[in-house]
CSV table of C-alpha atoms and ligand atoms in Angstrom, one decimal:
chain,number,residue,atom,x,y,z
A,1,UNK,CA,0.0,0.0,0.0
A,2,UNK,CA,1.6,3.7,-1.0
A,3,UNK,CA,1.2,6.0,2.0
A,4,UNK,CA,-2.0,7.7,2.5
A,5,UNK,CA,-1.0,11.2,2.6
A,6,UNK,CA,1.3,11.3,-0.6
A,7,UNK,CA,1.6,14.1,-3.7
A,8,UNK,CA,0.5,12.9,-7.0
A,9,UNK,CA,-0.1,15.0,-10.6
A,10,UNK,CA,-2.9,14.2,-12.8
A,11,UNK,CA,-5.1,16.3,-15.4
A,12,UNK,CA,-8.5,16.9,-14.6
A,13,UNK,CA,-12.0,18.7,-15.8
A,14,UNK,CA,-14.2,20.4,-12.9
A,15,UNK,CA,-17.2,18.3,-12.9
A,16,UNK,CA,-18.5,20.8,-9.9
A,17,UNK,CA,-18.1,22.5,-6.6
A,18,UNK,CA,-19.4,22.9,-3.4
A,19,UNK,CA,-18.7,25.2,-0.4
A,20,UNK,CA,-16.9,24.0,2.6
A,21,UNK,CA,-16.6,26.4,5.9
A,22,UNK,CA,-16.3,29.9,5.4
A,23,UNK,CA,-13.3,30.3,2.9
A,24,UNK,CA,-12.5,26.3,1.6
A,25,UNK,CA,-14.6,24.3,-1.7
A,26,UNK,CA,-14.5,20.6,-2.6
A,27,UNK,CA,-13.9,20.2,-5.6
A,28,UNK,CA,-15.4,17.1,-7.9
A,29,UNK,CA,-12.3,15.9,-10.5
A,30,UNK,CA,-12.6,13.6,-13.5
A,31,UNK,CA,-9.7,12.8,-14.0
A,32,UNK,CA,-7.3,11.3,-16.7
A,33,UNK,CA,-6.2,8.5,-14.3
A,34,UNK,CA,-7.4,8.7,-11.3
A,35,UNK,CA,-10.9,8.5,-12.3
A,36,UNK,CA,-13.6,11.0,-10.3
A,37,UNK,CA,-11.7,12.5,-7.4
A,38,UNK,CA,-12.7,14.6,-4.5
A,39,UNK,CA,-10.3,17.3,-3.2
A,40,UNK,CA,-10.3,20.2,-1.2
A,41,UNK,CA,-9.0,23.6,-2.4
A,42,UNK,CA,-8.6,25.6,0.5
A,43,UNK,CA,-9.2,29.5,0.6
A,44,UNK,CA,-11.2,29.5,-3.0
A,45,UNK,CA,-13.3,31.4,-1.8
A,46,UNK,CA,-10.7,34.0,-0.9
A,47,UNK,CA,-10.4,37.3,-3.0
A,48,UNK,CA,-7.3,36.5,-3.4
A,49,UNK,CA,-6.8,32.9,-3.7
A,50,UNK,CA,-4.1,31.5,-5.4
A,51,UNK,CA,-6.7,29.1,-7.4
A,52,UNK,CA,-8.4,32.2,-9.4
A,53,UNK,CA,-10.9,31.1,-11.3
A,54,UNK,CA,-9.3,27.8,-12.2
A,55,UNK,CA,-11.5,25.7,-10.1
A,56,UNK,CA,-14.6,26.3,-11.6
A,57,UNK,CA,-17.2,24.1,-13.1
A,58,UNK,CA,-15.5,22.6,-16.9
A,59,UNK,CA,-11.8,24.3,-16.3
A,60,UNK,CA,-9.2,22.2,-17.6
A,61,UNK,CA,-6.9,21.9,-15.2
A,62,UNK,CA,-3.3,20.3,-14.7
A,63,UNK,CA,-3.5,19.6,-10.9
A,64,UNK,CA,-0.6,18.5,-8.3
A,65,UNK,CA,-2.7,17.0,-5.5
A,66,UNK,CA,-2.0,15.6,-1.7
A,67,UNK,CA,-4.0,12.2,-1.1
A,68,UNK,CA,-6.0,12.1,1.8
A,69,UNK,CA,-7.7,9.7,4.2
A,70,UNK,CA,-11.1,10.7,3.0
A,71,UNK,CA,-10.6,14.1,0.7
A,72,UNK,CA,-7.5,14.9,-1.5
A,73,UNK,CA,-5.6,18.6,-1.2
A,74,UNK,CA,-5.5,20.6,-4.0
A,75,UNK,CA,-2.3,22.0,-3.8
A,76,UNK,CA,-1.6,23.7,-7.5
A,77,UNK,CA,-4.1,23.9,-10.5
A,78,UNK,CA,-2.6,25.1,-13.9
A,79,UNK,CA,-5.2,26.1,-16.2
A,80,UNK,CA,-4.4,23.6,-19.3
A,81,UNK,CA,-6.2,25.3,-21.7
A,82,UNK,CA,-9.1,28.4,-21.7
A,83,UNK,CA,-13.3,26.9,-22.2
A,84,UNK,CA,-14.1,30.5,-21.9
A,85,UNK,CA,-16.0,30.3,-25.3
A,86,UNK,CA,-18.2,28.2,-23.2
A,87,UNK,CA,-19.7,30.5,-21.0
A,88,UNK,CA,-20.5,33.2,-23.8
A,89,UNK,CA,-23.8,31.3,-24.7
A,90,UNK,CA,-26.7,30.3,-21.6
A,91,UNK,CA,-26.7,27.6,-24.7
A,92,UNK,CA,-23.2,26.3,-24.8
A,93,UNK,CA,-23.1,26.6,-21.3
A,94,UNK,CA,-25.9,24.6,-21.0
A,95,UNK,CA,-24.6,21.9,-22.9
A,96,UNK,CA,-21.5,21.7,-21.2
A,97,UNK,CA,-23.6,21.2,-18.0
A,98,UNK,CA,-25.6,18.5,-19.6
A,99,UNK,CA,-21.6,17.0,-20.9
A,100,UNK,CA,-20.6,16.8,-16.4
A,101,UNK,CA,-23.4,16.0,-14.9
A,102,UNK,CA,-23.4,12.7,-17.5
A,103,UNK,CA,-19.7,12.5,-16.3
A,104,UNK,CA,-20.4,12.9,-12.4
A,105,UNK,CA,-23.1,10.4,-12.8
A,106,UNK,CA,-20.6,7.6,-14.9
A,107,UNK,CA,-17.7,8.1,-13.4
A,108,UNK,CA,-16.7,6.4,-10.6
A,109,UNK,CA,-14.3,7.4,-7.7
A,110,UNK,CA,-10.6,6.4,-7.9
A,111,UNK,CA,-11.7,4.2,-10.7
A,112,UNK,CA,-9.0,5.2,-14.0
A,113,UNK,CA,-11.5,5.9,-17.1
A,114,UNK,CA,-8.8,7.6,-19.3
A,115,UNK,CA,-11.6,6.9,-22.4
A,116,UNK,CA,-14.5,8.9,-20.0
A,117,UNK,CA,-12.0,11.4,-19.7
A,118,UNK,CA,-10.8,12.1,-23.7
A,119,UNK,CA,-14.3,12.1,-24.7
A,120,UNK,CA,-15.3,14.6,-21.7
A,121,UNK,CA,-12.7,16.9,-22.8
A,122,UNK,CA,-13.3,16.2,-26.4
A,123,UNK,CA,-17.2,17.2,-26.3
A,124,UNK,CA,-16.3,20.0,-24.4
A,125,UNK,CA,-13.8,21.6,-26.7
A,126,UNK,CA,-16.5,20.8,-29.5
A,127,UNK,CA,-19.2,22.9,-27.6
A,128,UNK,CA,-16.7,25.7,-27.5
A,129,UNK,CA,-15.3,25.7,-31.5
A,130,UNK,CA,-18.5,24.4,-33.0
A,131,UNK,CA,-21.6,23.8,-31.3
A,132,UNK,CA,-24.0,22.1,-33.0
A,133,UNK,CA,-27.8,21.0,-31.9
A,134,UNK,CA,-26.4,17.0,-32.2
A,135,UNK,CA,-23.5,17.2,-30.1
A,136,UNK,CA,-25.0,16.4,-26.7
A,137,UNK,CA,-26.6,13.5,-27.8
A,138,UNK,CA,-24.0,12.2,-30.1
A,139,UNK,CA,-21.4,12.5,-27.0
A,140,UNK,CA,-24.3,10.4,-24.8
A,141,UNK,CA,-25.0,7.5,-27.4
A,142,UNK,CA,-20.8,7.8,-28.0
A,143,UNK,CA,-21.1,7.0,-24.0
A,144,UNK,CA,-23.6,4.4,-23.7
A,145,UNK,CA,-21.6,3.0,-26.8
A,146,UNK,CA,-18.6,2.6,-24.6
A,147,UNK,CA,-20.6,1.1,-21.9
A,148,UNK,CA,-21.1,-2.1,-24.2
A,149,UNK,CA,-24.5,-0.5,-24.7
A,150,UNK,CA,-24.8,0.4,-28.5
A,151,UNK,CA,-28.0,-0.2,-30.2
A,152,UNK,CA,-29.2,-2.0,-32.9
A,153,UNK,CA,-30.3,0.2,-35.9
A,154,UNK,CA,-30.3,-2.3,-38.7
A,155,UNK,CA,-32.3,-5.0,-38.2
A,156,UNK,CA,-36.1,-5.7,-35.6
A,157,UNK,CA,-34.2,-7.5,-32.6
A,158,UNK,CA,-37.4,-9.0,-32.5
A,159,UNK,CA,-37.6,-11.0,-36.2
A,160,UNK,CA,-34.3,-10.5,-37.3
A,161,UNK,CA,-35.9,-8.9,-40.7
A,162,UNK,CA,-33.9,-6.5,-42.1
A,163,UNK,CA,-35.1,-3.4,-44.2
A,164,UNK,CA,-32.6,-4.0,-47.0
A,165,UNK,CA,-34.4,-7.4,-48.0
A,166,UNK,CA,-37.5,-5.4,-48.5
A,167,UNK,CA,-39.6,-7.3,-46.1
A,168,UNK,CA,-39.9,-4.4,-43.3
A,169,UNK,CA,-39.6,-1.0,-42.0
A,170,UNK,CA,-38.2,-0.1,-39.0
A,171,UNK,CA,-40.4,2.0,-37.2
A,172,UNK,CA,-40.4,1.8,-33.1
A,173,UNK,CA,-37.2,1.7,-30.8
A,174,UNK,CA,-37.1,-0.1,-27.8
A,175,UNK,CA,-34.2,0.8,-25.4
A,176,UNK,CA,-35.7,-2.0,-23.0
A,177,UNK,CA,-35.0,-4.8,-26.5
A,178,UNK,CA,-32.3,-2.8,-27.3
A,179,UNK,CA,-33.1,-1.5,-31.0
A,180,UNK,CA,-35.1,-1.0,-33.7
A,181,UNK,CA,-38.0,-2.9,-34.4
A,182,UNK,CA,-40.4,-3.7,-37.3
A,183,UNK,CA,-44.3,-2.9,-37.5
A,184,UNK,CA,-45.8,-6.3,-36.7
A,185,UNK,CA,-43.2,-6.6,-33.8
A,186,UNK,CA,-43.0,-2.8,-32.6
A,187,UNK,CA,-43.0,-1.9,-28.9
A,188,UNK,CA,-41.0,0.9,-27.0
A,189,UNK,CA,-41.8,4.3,-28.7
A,190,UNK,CA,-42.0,5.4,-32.9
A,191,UNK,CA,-38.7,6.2,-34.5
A,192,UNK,CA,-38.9,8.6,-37.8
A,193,UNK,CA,-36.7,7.3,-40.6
A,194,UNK,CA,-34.6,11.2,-40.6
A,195,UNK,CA,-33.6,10.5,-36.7
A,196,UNK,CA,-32.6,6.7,-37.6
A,197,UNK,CA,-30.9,8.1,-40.5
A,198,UNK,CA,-28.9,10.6,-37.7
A,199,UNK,CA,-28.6,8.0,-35.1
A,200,UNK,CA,-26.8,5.5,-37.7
A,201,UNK,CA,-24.2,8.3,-38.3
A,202,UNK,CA,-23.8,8.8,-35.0
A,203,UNK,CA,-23.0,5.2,-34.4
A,204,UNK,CA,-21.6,4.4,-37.7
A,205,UNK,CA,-18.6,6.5,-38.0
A,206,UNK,CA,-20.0,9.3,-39.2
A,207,UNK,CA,-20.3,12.0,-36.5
A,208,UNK,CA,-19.3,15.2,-38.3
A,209,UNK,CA,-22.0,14.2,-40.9
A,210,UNK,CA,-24.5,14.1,-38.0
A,211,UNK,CA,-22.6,17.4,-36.4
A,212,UNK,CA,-23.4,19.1,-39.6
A,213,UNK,CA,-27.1,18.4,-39.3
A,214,UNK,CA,-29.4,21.6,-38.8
A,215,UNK,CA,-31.9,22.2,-35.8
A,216,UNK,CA,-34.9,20.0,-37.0
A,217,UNK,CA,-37.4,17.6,-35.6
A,218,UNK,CA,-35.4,14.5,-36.8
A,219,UNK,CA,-32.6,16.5,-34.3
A,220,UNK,CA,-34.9,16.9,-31.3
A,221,UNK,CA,-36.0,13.2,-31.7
A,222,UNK,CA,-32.3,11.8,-31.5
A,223,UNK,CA,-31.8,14.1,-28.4
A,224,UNK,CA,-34.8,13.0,-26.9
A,225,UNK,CA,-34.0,9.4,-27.6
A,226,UNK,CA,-30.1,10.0,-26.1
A,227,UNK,CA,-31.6,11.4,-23.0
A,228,UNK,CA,-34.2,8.7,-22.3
A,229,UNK,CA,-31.6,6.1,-23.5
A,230,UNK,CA,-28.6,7.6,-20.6
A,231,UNK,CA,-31.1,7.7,-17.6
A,232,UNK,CA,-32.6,4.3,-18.5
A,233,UNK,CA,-28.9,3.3,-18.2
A,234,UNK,CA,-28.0,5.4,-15.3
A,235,UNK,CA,-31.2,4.3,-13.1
A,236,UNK,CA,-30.4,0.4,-13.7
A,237,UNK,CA,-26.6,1.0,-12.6
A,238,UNK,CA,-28.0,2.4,-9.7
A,239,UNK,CA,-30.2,-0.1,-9.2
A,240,UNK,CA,-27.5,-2.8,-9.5
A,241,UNK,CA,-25.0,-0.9,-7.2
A,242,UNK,CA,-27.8,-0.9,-4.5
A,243,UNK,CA,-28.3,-4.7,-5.2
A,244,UNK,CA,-24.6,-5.6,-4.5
A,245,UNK,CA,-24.3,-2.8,-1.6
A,246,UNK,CA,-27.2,-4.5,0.5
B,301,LIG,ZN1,-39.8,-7.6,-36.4
């Protein structure tokens, strides 16, 4: 075991922040390989704090960091690079929200996600240079992708039919039977052939294709789709942590 109270470096994105005493914050890390970590930068809340605004939700920070029995230290934070453009938009700065909270709720603490991290960082630089109404949900089906969770699009998963033999069209998804099914088998909810369209490019290799696509109906359906589709994912982690934890 390495010593409990030892310095380490790491890179990091501020997933969020919350006060602690009069002058101090905890600070919620993901990490590059560390995972989600938990530190304290003390005197934040200072007008003068050494910290700045470094610390603040989506800075991209290089961090050198004292582990602790229960909370870390934040002893330096170096900004790594400026998300500024973010917060010139209540839009882009609500997507960027939308981009940690999915981290905060994936990640886990002290558990190395060096994938979770590149596409956290990724998504967020993309909200900055070119935001675009499908990058949100792109970066959540991207997610549940890389969770072993990536959904069928070509075939029913009920029949097996597949659209290109001309025997059926898919028209429902089902997140519960994990795909797209066909009339005479359709459950879950109805899927518009423009948002399958988008979702295959998603999926399929294709993302600036699909980060190209205008605001449009077939747009809003894939975002509602990749929100439903998260949370569905999200609650049954939960539920299986809870199961394990009794
Ligand atoms: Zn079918």
């Amino acid at each position: 075991m390495p010593s409990k109270s030892h310095l380490y470096r790491d890179t990091g994105v501020v997933l969020r922040t919350y006060k602690l005493g009069e002058a101090d914050r905890i600070v919620v890390f993901l990490t590059e390989d560390n995972g989600k970590v938990r530190a304290v930068a003390k005197g934040v809340r200072k007008t003068m704090s050494k910290f700045g605004a470094r610390l603040e939700p989506m800075s991209h920070v290089k961090l050198l960091l004292y582990r602790g029995k229960e909370l870390d230290i934040v002893s330096q934070a170096e900004s790594v690079e400026a998300l500024a453009p973010m917060l010139s938009s209540l839009d882009r700065a609500s997507q960027g929200i939308a981009v940690l909270e999915a981290a905060d709720q994936l990640a886990l603490e002290r558990e190395p996600n060096p994938q979770l991290y590149r596409m956290v960082v990724g998504v967020l630089r993309t909200i900055a240079d070119r935001p675009a109404p499908l990058v949100v949900p792109a970066f959540y089906w991207k997610l549940l992708s890389a969770e072993g969770l990536r959904p069928e699009l070509d075939v029913c998963v009920r029949c097996g039919e597949s659209p290109e033999d001309g025997a059926v069209e898919l028209v429902a998804f089902d997140l519960e039977e994990g795909g797209t099914l066909c009339r005479s088998c359709r459950s879950g909810g109805p899927i518009s052939a423009p948002a399958l369209d988008l979702l295959r490019m998603i999926l399929g290799g294709r993302l600036n294709d699909a980060l190209a696509a205008p605001d449009s109906p077939a747009t809003h359906e894939v975002g509602v789709l990749a929100t439903r589709a998260l949370e569905h994912h999200i609650e049954r982690r939960l539920k299986t942590v809870a199961m394990f934890e009794r």
